[in-house]
JSON list of C-alpha atoms in Angstrom, two decimals:
[
{"chain": "U", "resi": 19, "resn": "MET", "atom": "CA", "xyz": [22.25, -9.70, -93.22]},
{"chain": "U", "resi": 20, "resn": "THR", "atom": "CA", "xyz": [24.51, -8.18, -90.58]},
{"chain": "U", "resi": 21, "resn": "GLU", "atom": "CA", "xyz": [24.84, -10.37, -87.50]},
{"chain": "U", "resi": 22, "resn": "ARG", "atom": "CA", "xyz": [24.86, -7.91, -84.62]},
{"chain": "U", "resi": 23, "resn": "ASN", "atom": "CA", "xyz": [25.97, -10.39, -81.98]},
{"chain": "U", "resi": 24, "resn": "LEU", "atom": "CA", "xyz": [27.67, -8.06, -79.51]},
{"chain": "U", "resi": 25, "resn": "VAL", "atom": "CA", "xyz": [25.32, -5.99, -77.34]},
{"chain": "U", "resi": 26, "resn": "VAL", "atom": "CA", "xyz": [26.84, -3.43, -74.97]},
{"chain": "U", "resi": 27, "resn": "LEU", "atom": "CA", "xyz": [24.40, -2.19, -72.35]},
{"chain": "U", "resi": 28, "resn": "ASP", "atom": "CA", "xyz": [24.70, 0.60, -69.80]},
{"chain": "U", "resi": 29, "resn": "MET", "atom": "CA", "xyz": [23.69, -0.16, -66.22]},
{"chain": "U", "resi": 30, "resn": "ALA", "atom": "CA", "xyz": [22.18, 2.69, -64.12]},
{"chain": "U", "resi": 31, "resn": "GLY", "atom": "CA", "xyz": [19.17, 4.12, -65.93]},
{"chain": "U", "resi": 32, "resn": "THR", "atom": "CA", "xyz": [19.21, 1.49, -68.68]},
{"chain": "U", "resi": 33, "resn": "THR", "atom": "CA", "xyz": [19.18, -1.97, -67.12]},
{"chain": "U", "resi": 34, "resn": "VAL", "atom": "CA", "xyz": [19.19, -0.84, -63.49]},
{"chain": "U", "resi": 35, "resn": "ALA", "atom": "CA", "xyz": [16.53, 1.54, -62.16]},
{"chain": "U", "resi": 36, "resn": "ASP", "atom": "CA", "xyz": [18.50, 4.43, -60.68]},
{"chain": "U", "resi": 37, "resn": "GLY", "atom": "CA", "xyz": [15.65, 6.15, -58.87]},
{"chain": "U", "resi": 38, "resn": "GLY", "atom": "CA", "xyz": [17.74, 9.26, -58.30]},
{"chain": "U", "resi": 39, "resn": "LEU", "atom": "CA", "xyz": [20.48, 7.37, -56.42]},
{"chain": "U", "resi": 40, "resn": "VAL", "atom": "CA", "xyz": [23.29, 9.03, -58.40]},
{"chain": "U", "resi": 41, "resn": "GLU", "atom": "CA", "xyz": [22.06, 12.49, -57.41]},
{"chain": "U", "resi": 42, "resn": "ARG", "atom": "CA", "xyz": [21.55, 11.41, -53.79]},
{"chain": "U", "resi": 43, "resn": "ALA", "atom": "CA", "xyz": [25.06, 9.95, -53.62]},
{"chain": "U", "resi": 44, "resn": "PHE", "atom": "CA", "xyz": [26.53, 13.04, -55.26]},
{"chain": "U", "resi": 45, "resn": "THR", "atom": "CA", "xyz": [24.75, 15.31, -52.78]},
{"chain": "U", "resi": 46, "resn": "ALA", "atom": "CA", "xyz": [26.06, 13.23, -49.88]},
{"chain": "U", "resi": 47, "resn": "ALA", "atom": "CA", "xyz": [29.60, 13.31, -51.30]},
{"chain": "U", "resi": 48, "resn": "ALA", "atom": "CA", "xyz": [29.56, 17.07, -51.80]},
{"chain": "U", "resi": 49, "resn": "GLU", "atom": "CA", "xyz": [28.30, 17.65, -48.27]},
{"chain": "U", "resi": 50, "resn": "ARG", "atom": "CA", "xyz": [30.97, 15.36, -46.80]},
{"chain": "U", "resi": 51, "resn": "LEU", "atom": "CA", "xyz": [33.58, 17.56, -48.48]},
{"chain": "U", "resi": 52, "resn": "GLY", "atom": "CA", "xyz": [31.93, 20.76, -47.23]},
{"chain": "U", "resi": 53, "resn": "GLU", "atom": "CA", "xyz": [30.70, 21.75, -50.70]},
{"chain": "U", "resi": 54, "resn": "ASP", "atom": "CA", "xyz": [27.29, 23.07, -51.74]},
{"chain": "U", "resi": 55, "resn": "PRO", "atom": "CA", "xyz": [25.75, 20.42, -54.03]},
{"chain": "U", "resi": 56, "resn": "ALA", "atom": "CA", "xyz": [23.21, 22.93, -55.38]},
{"chain": "U", "resi": 57, "resn": "THR", "atom": "CA", "xyz": [25.96, 24.72, -57.28]},
{"chain": "U", "resi": 58, "resn": "MET", "atom": "CA", "xyz": [27.03, 21.51, -59.01]},
{"chain": "U", "resi": 59, "resn": "ILE", "atom": "CA", "xyz": [23.91, 19.44, -59.60]},
{"chain": "U", "resi": 60, "resn": "ASP", "atom": "CA", "xyz": [23.09, 20.85, -63.06]},
{"chain": "U", "resi": 61, "resn": "TYR", "atom": "CA", "xyz": [26.49, 19.74, -64.35]},
{"chain": "U", "resi": 62, "resn": "VAL", "atom": "CA", "xyz": [26.06, 16.32, -62.76]},
{"chain": "U", "resi": 63, "resn": "ARG", "atom": "CA", "xyz": [22.71, 15.89, -64.52]},
{"chain": "U", "resi": 64, "resn": "ALA", "atom": "CA", "xyz": [24.10, 17.04, -67.86]},
{"chain": "U", "resi": 65, "resn": "THR", "atom": "CA", "xyz": [27.00, 14.59, -67.67]},
{"chain": "U", "resi": 66, "resn": "MET", "atom": "CA", "xyz": [25.09, 11.50, -66.54]},
{"chain": "U", "resi": 67, "resn": "GLY", "atom": "CA", "xyz": [26.84, 8.47, -67.97]},
{"chain": "U", "resi": 68, "resn": "GLU", "atom": "CA", "xyz": [30.32, 9.98, -67.77]},
{"chain": "U", "resi": 69, "resn": "SER", "atom": "CA", "xyz": [33.01, 8.47, -65.57]},
{"chain": "U", "resi": 70, "resn": "LYS", "atom": "CA", "xyz": [32.39, 9.95, -62.14]},
{"chain": "U", "resi": 71, "resn": "ILE", "atom": "CA", "xyz": [36.04, 10.81, -61.49]},
{"chain": "U", "resi": 72, "resn": "SER", "atom": "CA", "xyz": [36.01, 12.87, -64.71]},
{"chain": "U", "resi": 73, "resn": "VAL", "atom": "CA", "xyz": [32.96, 14.76, -63.47]},
{"chain": "U", "resi": 74, "resn": "PHE", "atom": "CA", "xyz": [34.68, 15.59, -60.20]},
{"chain": "U", "resi": 75, "resn": "ARG", "atom": "CA", "xyz": [37.88, 16.66, -61.97]},
{"chain": "U", "resi": 76, "resn": "HIS", "atom": "CA", "xyz": [35.84, 19.23, -63.89]},
{"chain": "U", "resi": 77, "resn": "LEU", "atom": "CA", "xyz": [33.90, 20.40, -60.84]},
{"chain": "U", "resi": 78, "resn": "PHE", "atom": "CA", "xyz": [37.10, 20.90, -58.84]},
{"chain": "U", "resi": 79, "resn": "GLY", "atom": "CA", "xyz": [38.99, 22.64, -61.63]},
{"chain": "U", "resi": 80, "resn": "GLY", "atom": "CA", "xyz": [41.45, 19.84, -62.23]},
{"chain": "U", "resi": 81, "resn": "ASP", "atom": "CA", "xyz": [42.42, 19.46, -58.56]},
{"chain": "U", "resi": 82, "resn": "GLU", "atom": "CA", "xyz": [43.24, 15.74, -58.68]},
{"chain": "U", "resi": 83, "resn": "THR", "atom": "CA", "xyz": [43.47, 15.25, -54.91]},
{"chain": "U", "resi": 84, "resn": "ARG", "atom": "CA", "xyz": [40.11, 16.91, -54.32]},
{"chain": "U", "resi": 85, "resn": "ALA", "atom": "CA", "xyz": [38.52, 15.04, -57.22]},
{"chain": "U", "resi": 86, "resn": "ARG", "atom": "CA", "xyz": [39.71, 11.69, -55.86]},
{"chain": "U", "resi": 87, "resn": "GLN", "atom": "CA", "xyz": [38.43, 12.54, -52.38]},
{"chain": "U", "resi": 88, "resn": "ALA", "atom": "CA", "xyz": [35.04, 13.44, -53.85]},
{"chain": "U", "resi": 89, "resn": "ASN", "atom": "CA", "xyz": [34.93, 10.33, -56.00]},
{"chain": "U", "resi": 90, "resn": "LEU", "atom": "CA", "xyz": [35.70, 8.10, -53.02]},
{"chain": "U", "resi": 91, "resn": "ALA", "atom": "CA", "xyz": [32.98, 9.82, -50.99]},
{"chain": "U", "resi": 92, "resn": "PHE", "atom": "CA", "xyz": [30.55, 9.37, -53.90]},
{"chain": "U", "resi": 93, "resn": "GLU", "atom": "CA", "xyz": [31.35, 5.66, -54.27]},
{"chain": "U", "resi": 94, "resn": "GLU", "atom": "CA", "xyz": [30.94, 5.16, -50.52]},
{"chain": "U", "resi": 95, "resn": "ALA", "atom": "CA", "xyz": [27.60, 6.98, -50.47]},
{"chain": "U", "resi": 96, "resn": "TYR", "atom": "CA", "xyz": [26.31, 5.09, -53.52]},
{"chain": "U", "resi": 97, "resn": "GLY", "atom": "CA", "xyz": [27.45, 1.80, -51.99]},
{"chain": "U", "resi": 98, "resn": "GLU", "atom": "CA", "xyz": [25.53, 2.60, -48.82]},
{"chain": "U", "resi": 99, "resn": "LEU", "atom": "CA", "xyz": [22.37, 3.22, -50.84]},
{"chain": "U", "resi": 100, "resn": "VAL", "atom": "CA", "xyz": [22.84, -0.07, -52.72]},
{"chain": "U", "resi": 101, "resn": "ALA", "atom": "CA", "xyz": [23.45, -1.94, -49.46]},
{"chain": "U", "resi": 102, "resn": "GLY", "atom": "CA", "xyz": [20.29, -0.36, -48.11]},
{"chain": "U", "resi": 103, "resn": "GLY", "atom": "CA", "xyz": [18.23, -2.25, -50.69]},
{"chain": "U", "resi": 104, "resn": "LEU", "atom": "CA", "xyz": [17.49, 0.78, -52.86]},
{"chain": "U", "resi": 105, "resn": "MET", "atom": "CA", "xyz": [18.47, -0.96, -56.10]},
{"chain": "U", "resi": 106, "resn": "ALA", "atom": "CA", "xyz": [16.19, -2.72, -58.57]},
{"chain": "U", "resi": 107, "resn": "PRO", "atom": "CA", "xyz": [16.36, -3.80, -62.19]},
{"chain": "U", "resi": 108, "resn": "VAL", "atom": "CA", "xyz": [14.51, -1.86, -64.87]},
{"chain": "U", "resi": 109, "resn": "PRO", "atom": "CA", "xyz": [11.32, -3.90, -65.43]},
{"chain": "U", "resi": 110, "resn": "GLY", "atom": "CA", "xyz": [11.99, -6.55, -68.05]},
{"chain": "U", "resi": 111, "resn": "ALA", "atom": "CA", "xyz": [15.74, -5.88, -68.19]},
{"chain": "U", "resi": 112, "resn": "ALA", "atom": "CA", "xyz": [16.92, -9.25, -66.90]},
{"chain": "U", "resi": 113, "resn": "GLU", "atom": "CA", "xyz": [14.45, -11.01, -69.17]},
{"chain": "U", "resi": 114, "resn": "ALA", "atom": "CA", "xyz": [15.63, -8.94, -72.14]},
{"chain": "U", "resi": 115, "resn": "ILE", "atom": "CA", "xyz": [19.24, -9.86, -71.46]},
{"chain": "U", "resi": 116, "resn": "ALA", "atom": "CA", "xyz": [18.29, -13.53, -71.19]},
{"chain": "U", "resi": 117, "resn": "GLU", "atom": "CA", "xyz": [16.43, -13.28, -74.52]},
{"chain": "U", "resi": 118, "resn": "LEU", "atom": "CA", "xyz": [19.38, -11.57, -76.21]},
{"chain": "U", "resi": 119, "resn": "ARG", "atom": "CA", "xyz": [21.56, -14.44, -75.09]},
{"chain": "U", "resi": 120, "resn": "ARG", "atom": "CA", "xyz": [19.02, -16.99, -76.34]},
{"chain": "U", "resi": 121, "resn": "GLN", "atom": "CA", "xyz": [19.24, -15.21, -79.70]},
{"chain": "U", "resi": 122, "resn": "GLY", "atom": "CA", "xyz": [22.94, -16.06, -79.68]},
{"chain": "U", "resi": 123, "resn": "ARG", "atom": "CA", "xyz": [24.24, -12.62, -78.76]},
{"chain": "U", "resi": 124, "resn": "THR", "atom": "CA", "xyz": [26.99, -11.78, -76.29]},
{"chain": "U", "resi": 125, "resn": "VAL", "atom": "CA", "xyz": [25.91, -9.16, -73.76]},
{"chain": "U", "resi": 126, "resn": "VAL", "atom": "CA", "xyz": [28.31, -6.84, -71.92]},
{"chain": "U", "resi": 127, "resn": "LEU", "atom": "CA", "xyz": [27.29, -4.50, -69.09]},
{"chain": "U", "resi": 128, "resn": "THR", "atom": "CA", "xyz": [29.16, -1.21, -68.74]},
{"chain": "U", "resi": 129, "resn": "THR", "atom": "CA", "xyz": [29.14, 1.60, -66.19]},
{"chain": "U", "resi": 130, "resn": "GLY", "atom": "CA", "xyz": [30.74, 4.92, -65.31]},
{"chain": "U", "resi": 131, "resn": "PHE", "atom": "CA", "xyz": [31.11, 3.77, -61.71]},
{"chain": "U", "resi": 132, "resn": "ALA", "atom": "CA", "xyz": [34.24, 2.26, -60.18]},
{"chain": "U", "resi": 133, "resn": "ARG", "atom": "CA", "xyz": [34.57, -1.53, -60.12]},
{"chain": "U", "resi": 134, "resn": "VAL", "atom": "CA", "xyz": [33.75, -1.77, -56.41]},
{"chain": "U", "resi": 135, "resn": "THR", "atom": "CA", "xyz": [30.41, -0.04, -57.00]},
{"chain": "U", "resi": 136, "resn": "GLN", "atom": "CA", "xyz": [29.66, -2.02, -60.13]},
{"chain": "U", "resi": 137, "resn": "ASP", "atom": "CA", "xyz": [30.27, -5.26, -58.24]},
{"chain": "U", "resi": 138, "resn": "ALA", "atom": "CA", "xyz": [28.04, -4.09, -55.37]},
{"chain": "U", "resi": 139, "resn": "ILE", "atom": "CA", "xyz": [25.20, -3.47, -57.85]},
{"chain": "U", "resi": 140, "resn": "LEU", "atom": "CA", "xyz": [25.69, -6.84, -59.52]},
{"chain": "U", "resi": 141, "resn": "ASP", "atom": "CA", "xyz": [25.67, -8.56, -56.13]},
{"chain": "U", "resi": 142, "resn": "ALA", "atom": "CA", "xyz": [22.60, -6.67, -54.93]},
{"chain": "U", "resi": 143, "resn": "LEU", "atom": "CA", "xyz": [20.66, -7.75, -58.02]},
{"chain": "U", "resi": 144, "resn": "GLY", "atom": "CA", "xyz": [22.07, -11.28, -58.17]},
{"chain": "U", "resi": 145, "resn": "TRP", "atom": "CA", "xyz": [23.43, -10.52, -61.64]},
{"chain": "U", "resi": 146, "resn": "ARG", "atom": "CA", "xyz": [26.95, -11.93, -61.33]},
{"chain": "U", "resi": 147, "resn": "ASP", "atom": "CA", "xyz": [26.20, -14.66, -63.86]},
{"chain": "U", "resi": 148, "resn": "LEU", "atom": "CA", "xyz": [23.73, -12.74, -66.00]},
{"chain": "U", "resi": 149, "resn": "VAL", "atom": "CA", "xyz": [26.19, -11.65, -68.70]},
{"chain": "U", "resi": 150, "resn": "GLU", "atom": "CA", "xyz": [29.50, -12.78, -70.12]},
{"chain": "U", "resi": 151, "resn": "LEU", "atom": "CA", "xyz": [31.46, -9.62, -69.27]},
{"chain": "U", "resi": 152, "resn": "THR", "atom": "CA", "xyz": [31.13, -6.44, -67.21]},
{"chain": "U", "resi": 153, "resn": "LEU", "atom": "CA", "xyz": [33.31, -3.37, -67.73]},
{"chain": "U", "resi": 154, "resn": "CYS", "atom": "CA", "xyz": [34.03, -0.15, -65.86]},
{"chain": "U", "resi": 155, "resn": "PRO", "atom": "CA", "xyz": [36.28, 2.71, -67.06]},
{"chain": "U", "resi": 156, "resn": "ALA", "atom": "CA", "xyz": [39.36, 1.25, -65.34]},
{"chain": "U", "resi": 157, "resn": "ASP", "atom": "CA", "xyz": [38.94, -1.95, -67.37]},
{"chain": "U", "resi": 158, "resn": "ALA", "atom": "CA", "xyz": [39.28, 0.07, -70.58]},
{"chain": "U", "resi": 159, "resn": "GLY", "atom": "CA", "xyz": [42.33, 2.16, -69.71]},
{"chain": "U", "resi": 160, "resn": "GLY", "atom": "CA", "xyz": [40.61, 4.65, -67.41]},
{"chain": "U", "resi": 161, "resn": "ARG", "atom": "CA", "xyz": [38.51, 6.69, -69.82]},
{"chain": "U", "resi": 162, "resn": "GLY", "atom": "CA", "xyz": [34.78, 6.36, -69.46]},
{"chain": "U", "resi": 163, "resn": "ARG", "atom": "CA", "xyz": [32.02, 7.77, -71.64]},
{"chain": "U", "resi": 164, "resn": "PRO", "atom": "CA", "xyz": [31.71, 9.75, -73.88]},
{"chain": "U", "resi": 165, "resn": "TYR", "atom": "CA", "xyz": [34.91, 8.09, -75.08]},
{"chain": "U", "resi": 166, "resn": "PRO", "atom": "CA", "xyz": [34.36, 4.86, -77.04]},
{"chain": "U", "resi": 167, "resn": "ASP", "atom": "CA", "xyz": [36.88, 2.91, -74.96]},
{"chain": "U", "resi": 168, "resn": "MET", "atom": "CA", "xyz": [34.50, 0.60, -73.05]},
{"chain": "U", "resi": 169, "resn": "VAL", "atom": "CA", "xyz": [32.60, -0.34, -76.21]},
{"chain": "U", "resi": 170, "resn": "LEU", "atom": "CA", "xyz": [35.86, -1.05, -78.01]},
{"chain": "U", "resi": 171, "resn": "ALA", "atom": "CA", "xyz": [37.15, -3.00, -75.00]},
{"chain": "U", "resi": 172, "resn": "ALA", "atom": "CA", "xyz": [34.04, -5.18, -75.22]},
{"chain": "U", "resi": 173, "resn": "PHE", "atom": "CA", "xyz": [34.72, -5.66, -78.94]},
{"chain": "U", "resi": 174, "resn": "LEU", "atom": "CA", "xyz": [38.33, -6.67, -78.32]},
{"chain": "U", "resi": 175, "resn": "ARG", "atom": "CA", "xyz": [37.80, -8.82, -75.24]},
{"chain": "U", "resi": 176, "resn": "THR", "atom": "CA", "xyz": [34.87, -10.85, -76.52]},
{"chain": "U", "resi": 177, "resn": "GLY", "atom": "CA", "xyz": [36.05, -11.30, -80.10]},
{"chain": "U", "resi": 178, "resn": "VAL", "atom": "CA", "xyz": [32.54, -12.34, -81.15]},
{"chain": "U", "resi": 179, "resn": "VAL", "atom": "CA", "xyz": [32.15, -9.96, -84.09]},
{"chain": "U", "resi": 180, "resn": "ASP", "atom": "CA", "xyz": [34.51, -8.99, -86.91]},
{"chain": "U", "resi": 181, "resn": "ASP", "atom": "CA", "xyz": [33.41, -5.41, -87.47]},
{"chain": "U", "resi": 182, "resn": "VAL", "atom": "CA", "xyz": [32.46, -2.59, -85.10]},
{"chain": "U", "resi": 183, "resn": "ARG", "atom": "CA", "xyz": [29.34, -2.08, -87.21]},
{"chain": "U", "resi": 184, "resn": "GLN", "atom": "CA", "xyz": [28.10, -5.38, -85.79]},
{"chain": "U", "resi": 185, "resn": "ILE", "atom": "CA", "xyz": [27.98, -3.87, -82.29]},
{"chain": "U", "resi": 186, "resn": "VAL", "atom": "CA", "xyz": [24.73, -2.75, -80.64]},
{"chain": "U", "resi": 187, "resn": "VAL", "atom": "CA", "xyz": [24.99, -0.11, -77.91]},
{"chain": "U", "resi": 188, "resn": "ALA", "atom": "CA", "xyz": [22.08, 0.85, -75.66]},
{"chain": "U", "resi": 189, "resn": "GLY", "atom": "CA", "xyz": [21.91, 3.48, -72.93]},
{"chain": "U", "resi": 190, "resn": "ASP", "atom": "CA", "xyz": [19.88, 6.25, -71.35]},
{"chain": "U", "resi": 191, "resn": "THR", "atom": "CA", "xyz": [22.25, 9.21, -71.67]},
{"chain": "U", "resi": 192, "resn": "SER", "atom": "CA", "xyz": [23.71, 11.46, -74.34]},
{"chain": "U", "resi": 193, "resn": "TYR", "atom": "CA", "xyz": [27.15, 10.16, -73.41]},
{"chain": "U", "resi": 194, "resn": "ASP", "atom": "CA", "xyz": [26.03, 6.57, -74.01]},
{"chain": "U", "resi": 195, "resn": "MET", "atom": "CA", "xyz": [24.98, 7.62, -77.50]},
{"chain": "U", "resi": 196, "resn": "LEU", "atom": "CA", "xyz": [28.24, 9.45, -78.16]},
{"chain": "U", "resi": 197, "resn": "SER", "atom": "CA", "xyz": [30.34, 6.50, -77.02]},
{"chain": "U", "resi": 198, "resn": "GLY", "atom": "CA", "xyz": [28.41, 4.18, -79.34]},
{"chain": "U", "resi": 199, "resn": "VAL", "atom": "CA", "xyz": [28.72, 6.52, -82.30]},
{"chain": "U", "resi": 200, "resn": "ARG", "atom": "CA", "xyz": [32.43, 7.07, -81.71]},
{"chain": "U", "resi": 201, "resn": "ALA", "atom": "CA", "xyz": [32.99, 3.31, -81.49]},
{"chain": "U", "resi": 202, "resn": "GLY", "atom": "CA", "xyz": [31.29, 2.85, -84.87]},
{"chain": "U", "resi": 203, "resn": "ALA", "atom": "CA", "xyz": [28.42, 0.73, -83.57]},
{"chain": "U", "resi": 204, "resn": "GLY", "atom": "CA", "xyz": [25.81, -0.16, -86.18]},
{"chain": "U", "resi": 205, "resn": "ILE", "atom": "CA", "xyz": [22.89, 0.35, -83.79]},
{"chain": "U", "resi": 206, "resn": "VAL", "atom": "CA", "xyz": [22.95, 2.96, -81.03]},
{"chain": "U", "resi": 207, "resn": "ALA", "atom": "CA", "xyz": [19.70, 2.69, -79.12]},
{"chain": "U", "resi": 208, "resn": "GLY", "atom": "CA", "xyz": [18.54, 5.22, -76.56]},
{"chain": "U", "resi": 209, "resn": "VAL", "atom": "CA", "xyz": [16.10, 4.24, -73.84]},
{"chain": "U", "resi": 210, "resn": "ARG", "atom": "CA", "xyz": [13.69, 6.53, -72.05]},
{"chain": "U", "resi": 211, "resn": "THR", "atom": "CA", "xyz": [14.08, 5.02, -68.56]},
{"chain": "U", "resi": 212, "resn": "GLY", "atom": "CA", "xyz": [16.90, 7.23, -67.34]},
{"chain": "U", "resi": 213, "resn": "ALA", "atom": "CA", "xyz": [18.56, 10.60, -67.38]},
{"chain": "U", "resi": 214, "resn": "HIS", "atom": "CA", "xyz": [17.95, 12.08, -70.83]},
{"chain": "U", "resi": 215, "resn": "ASP", "atom": "CA", "xyz": [14.94, 12.50, -73.10]},
{"chain": "U", "resi": 216, "resn": "GLU", "atom": "CA", "xyz": [14.43, 11.44, -76.71]},
{"chain": "U", "resi": 217, "resn": "THR", "atom": "CA", "xyz": [15.51, 14.81, -78.11]},
{"chain": "U", "resi": 218, "resn": "ALA", "atom": "CA", "xyz": [18.86, 14.66, -76.33]},
{"chain": "U", "resi": 219, "resn": "LEU", "atom": "CA", "xyz": [19.39, 11.01, -77.25]},
{"chain": "U", "resi": 220, "resn": "ARG", "atom": "CA", "xyz": [18.74, 11.61, -80.94]},
{"chain": "U", "resi": 221, "resn": "LYS", "atom": "CA", "xyz": [20.82, 14.79, -80.96]},
{"chain": "U", "resi": 222, "resn": "HIS", "atom": "CA", "xyz": [23.81, 12.77, -79.80]},
{"chain": "U", "resi": 223, "resn": "GLY", "atom": "CA", "xyz": [23.45, 9.97, -82.33]},
{"chain": "U", "resi": 224, "resn": "ALA", "atom": "CA", "xyz": [20.73, 7.53, -81.33]},
{"chain": "U", "resi": 225, "resn": "THR", "atom": "CA", "xyz": [19.66, 5.42, -84.32]},
{"chain": "U", "resi": 226, "resn": "HIS", "atom": "CA", "xyz": [16.62, 4.21, -82.37]},
{"chain": "U", "resi": 227, "resn": "VAL", "atom": "CA", "xyz": [14.85, 5.36, -79.20]},
{"chain": "U", "resi": 228, "resn": "LEU", "atom": "CA", "xyz": [12.97, 2.74, -77.17]},
{"chain": "U", "resi": 229, "resn": "ALA", "atom": "CA", "xyz": [10.65, 2.99, -74.20]},
{"chain": "U", "resi": 230, "resn": "SER", "atom": "CA", "xyz": [13.02, 0.65, -72.36]},
{"chain": "U", "resi": 231, "resn": "VAL", "atom": "CA", "xyz": [15.69, -1.97, -72.88]},
{"chain": "U", "resi": 232, "resn": "ALA", "atom": "CA", "xyz": [12.92, -4.57, -72.71]},
{"chain": "U", "resi": 233, "resn": "GLU", "atom": "CA", "xyz": [12.13, -3.67, -76.34]},
{"chain": "U", "resi": 234, "resn": "LEU", "atom": "CA", "xyz": [15.66, -4.32, -77.61]},
{"chain": "U", "resi": 235, "resn": "PRO", "atom": "CA", "xyz": [15.42, -8.08, -78.34]},
{"chain": "U", "resi": 236, "resn": "ALA", "atom": "CA", "xyz": [12.32, -7.56, -80.50]},
{"chain": "U", "resi": 237, "resn": "LEU", "atom": "CA", "xyz": [13.99, -4.67, -82.36]},
{"chain": "U", "resi": 238, "resn": "LEU", "atom": "CA", "xyz": [16.97, -6.80, -83.24]},
{"chain": "U", "resi": 239, "resn": "ALA", "atom": "CA", "xyz": [14.86, -9.82, -84.15]},
{"chain": "U", "resi": 240, "resn": "GLU", "atom": "CA", "xyz": [12.49, -7.78, -86.32]},
{"chain": "U", "resi": 241, "resn": "SER", "atom": "CA", "xyz": [15.34, -6.06, -88.13]},
{"chain": "U", "resi": 242, "resn": "GLY", "atom": "CA", "xyz": [16.83, -9.44, -88.98]},
{"chain": "U", "resi": 243, "resn": "THR", "atom": "CA", "xyz": [20.16, -8.65, -87.38]}
]
């Protein structure tokens, strides 16, 4: 039996109900920079889960100064929405995390947001002590999804499993699936509570697709892992 005792979970769309906040914050950021968000929104939707600074670098053709300005505006706008009380957990997410921990598993929360935004979300939900470790792209050398870096950083920092195949990754986007596959995770579970549908999740490597993260503890318990 493989003991899959490291569980790496995405935040927005997977454990945290996004409710369109990413798109709203992006629209606000684009408008603050005098850009037309309508010309960019399709790319933003397609790359949900990716590090936001990487998205802006692409949208602004590699103009680093402009990308950083846009990213700062995005983080500010998203922070304002969080502070406005527009943040809630996915139903059953906190309970699922607690159950995973009762099963003896280490849970890590990851995000494509900057640390300041991740901390604002954790504070808004009262989740500071919910998991053992939280990671953003900067914590893993700066590369977010679809790179495997955050998953591998969780593997290295926690030291709770001996083999990457003992890792479980769960997320709501194609990039979550790719990062899990590239890290060598044994289970890469897509959830249908966020940006991408089952077809996209499976196309990019999902080994399982769940209605929500609330189903993950039962999946792991039933599979004897």
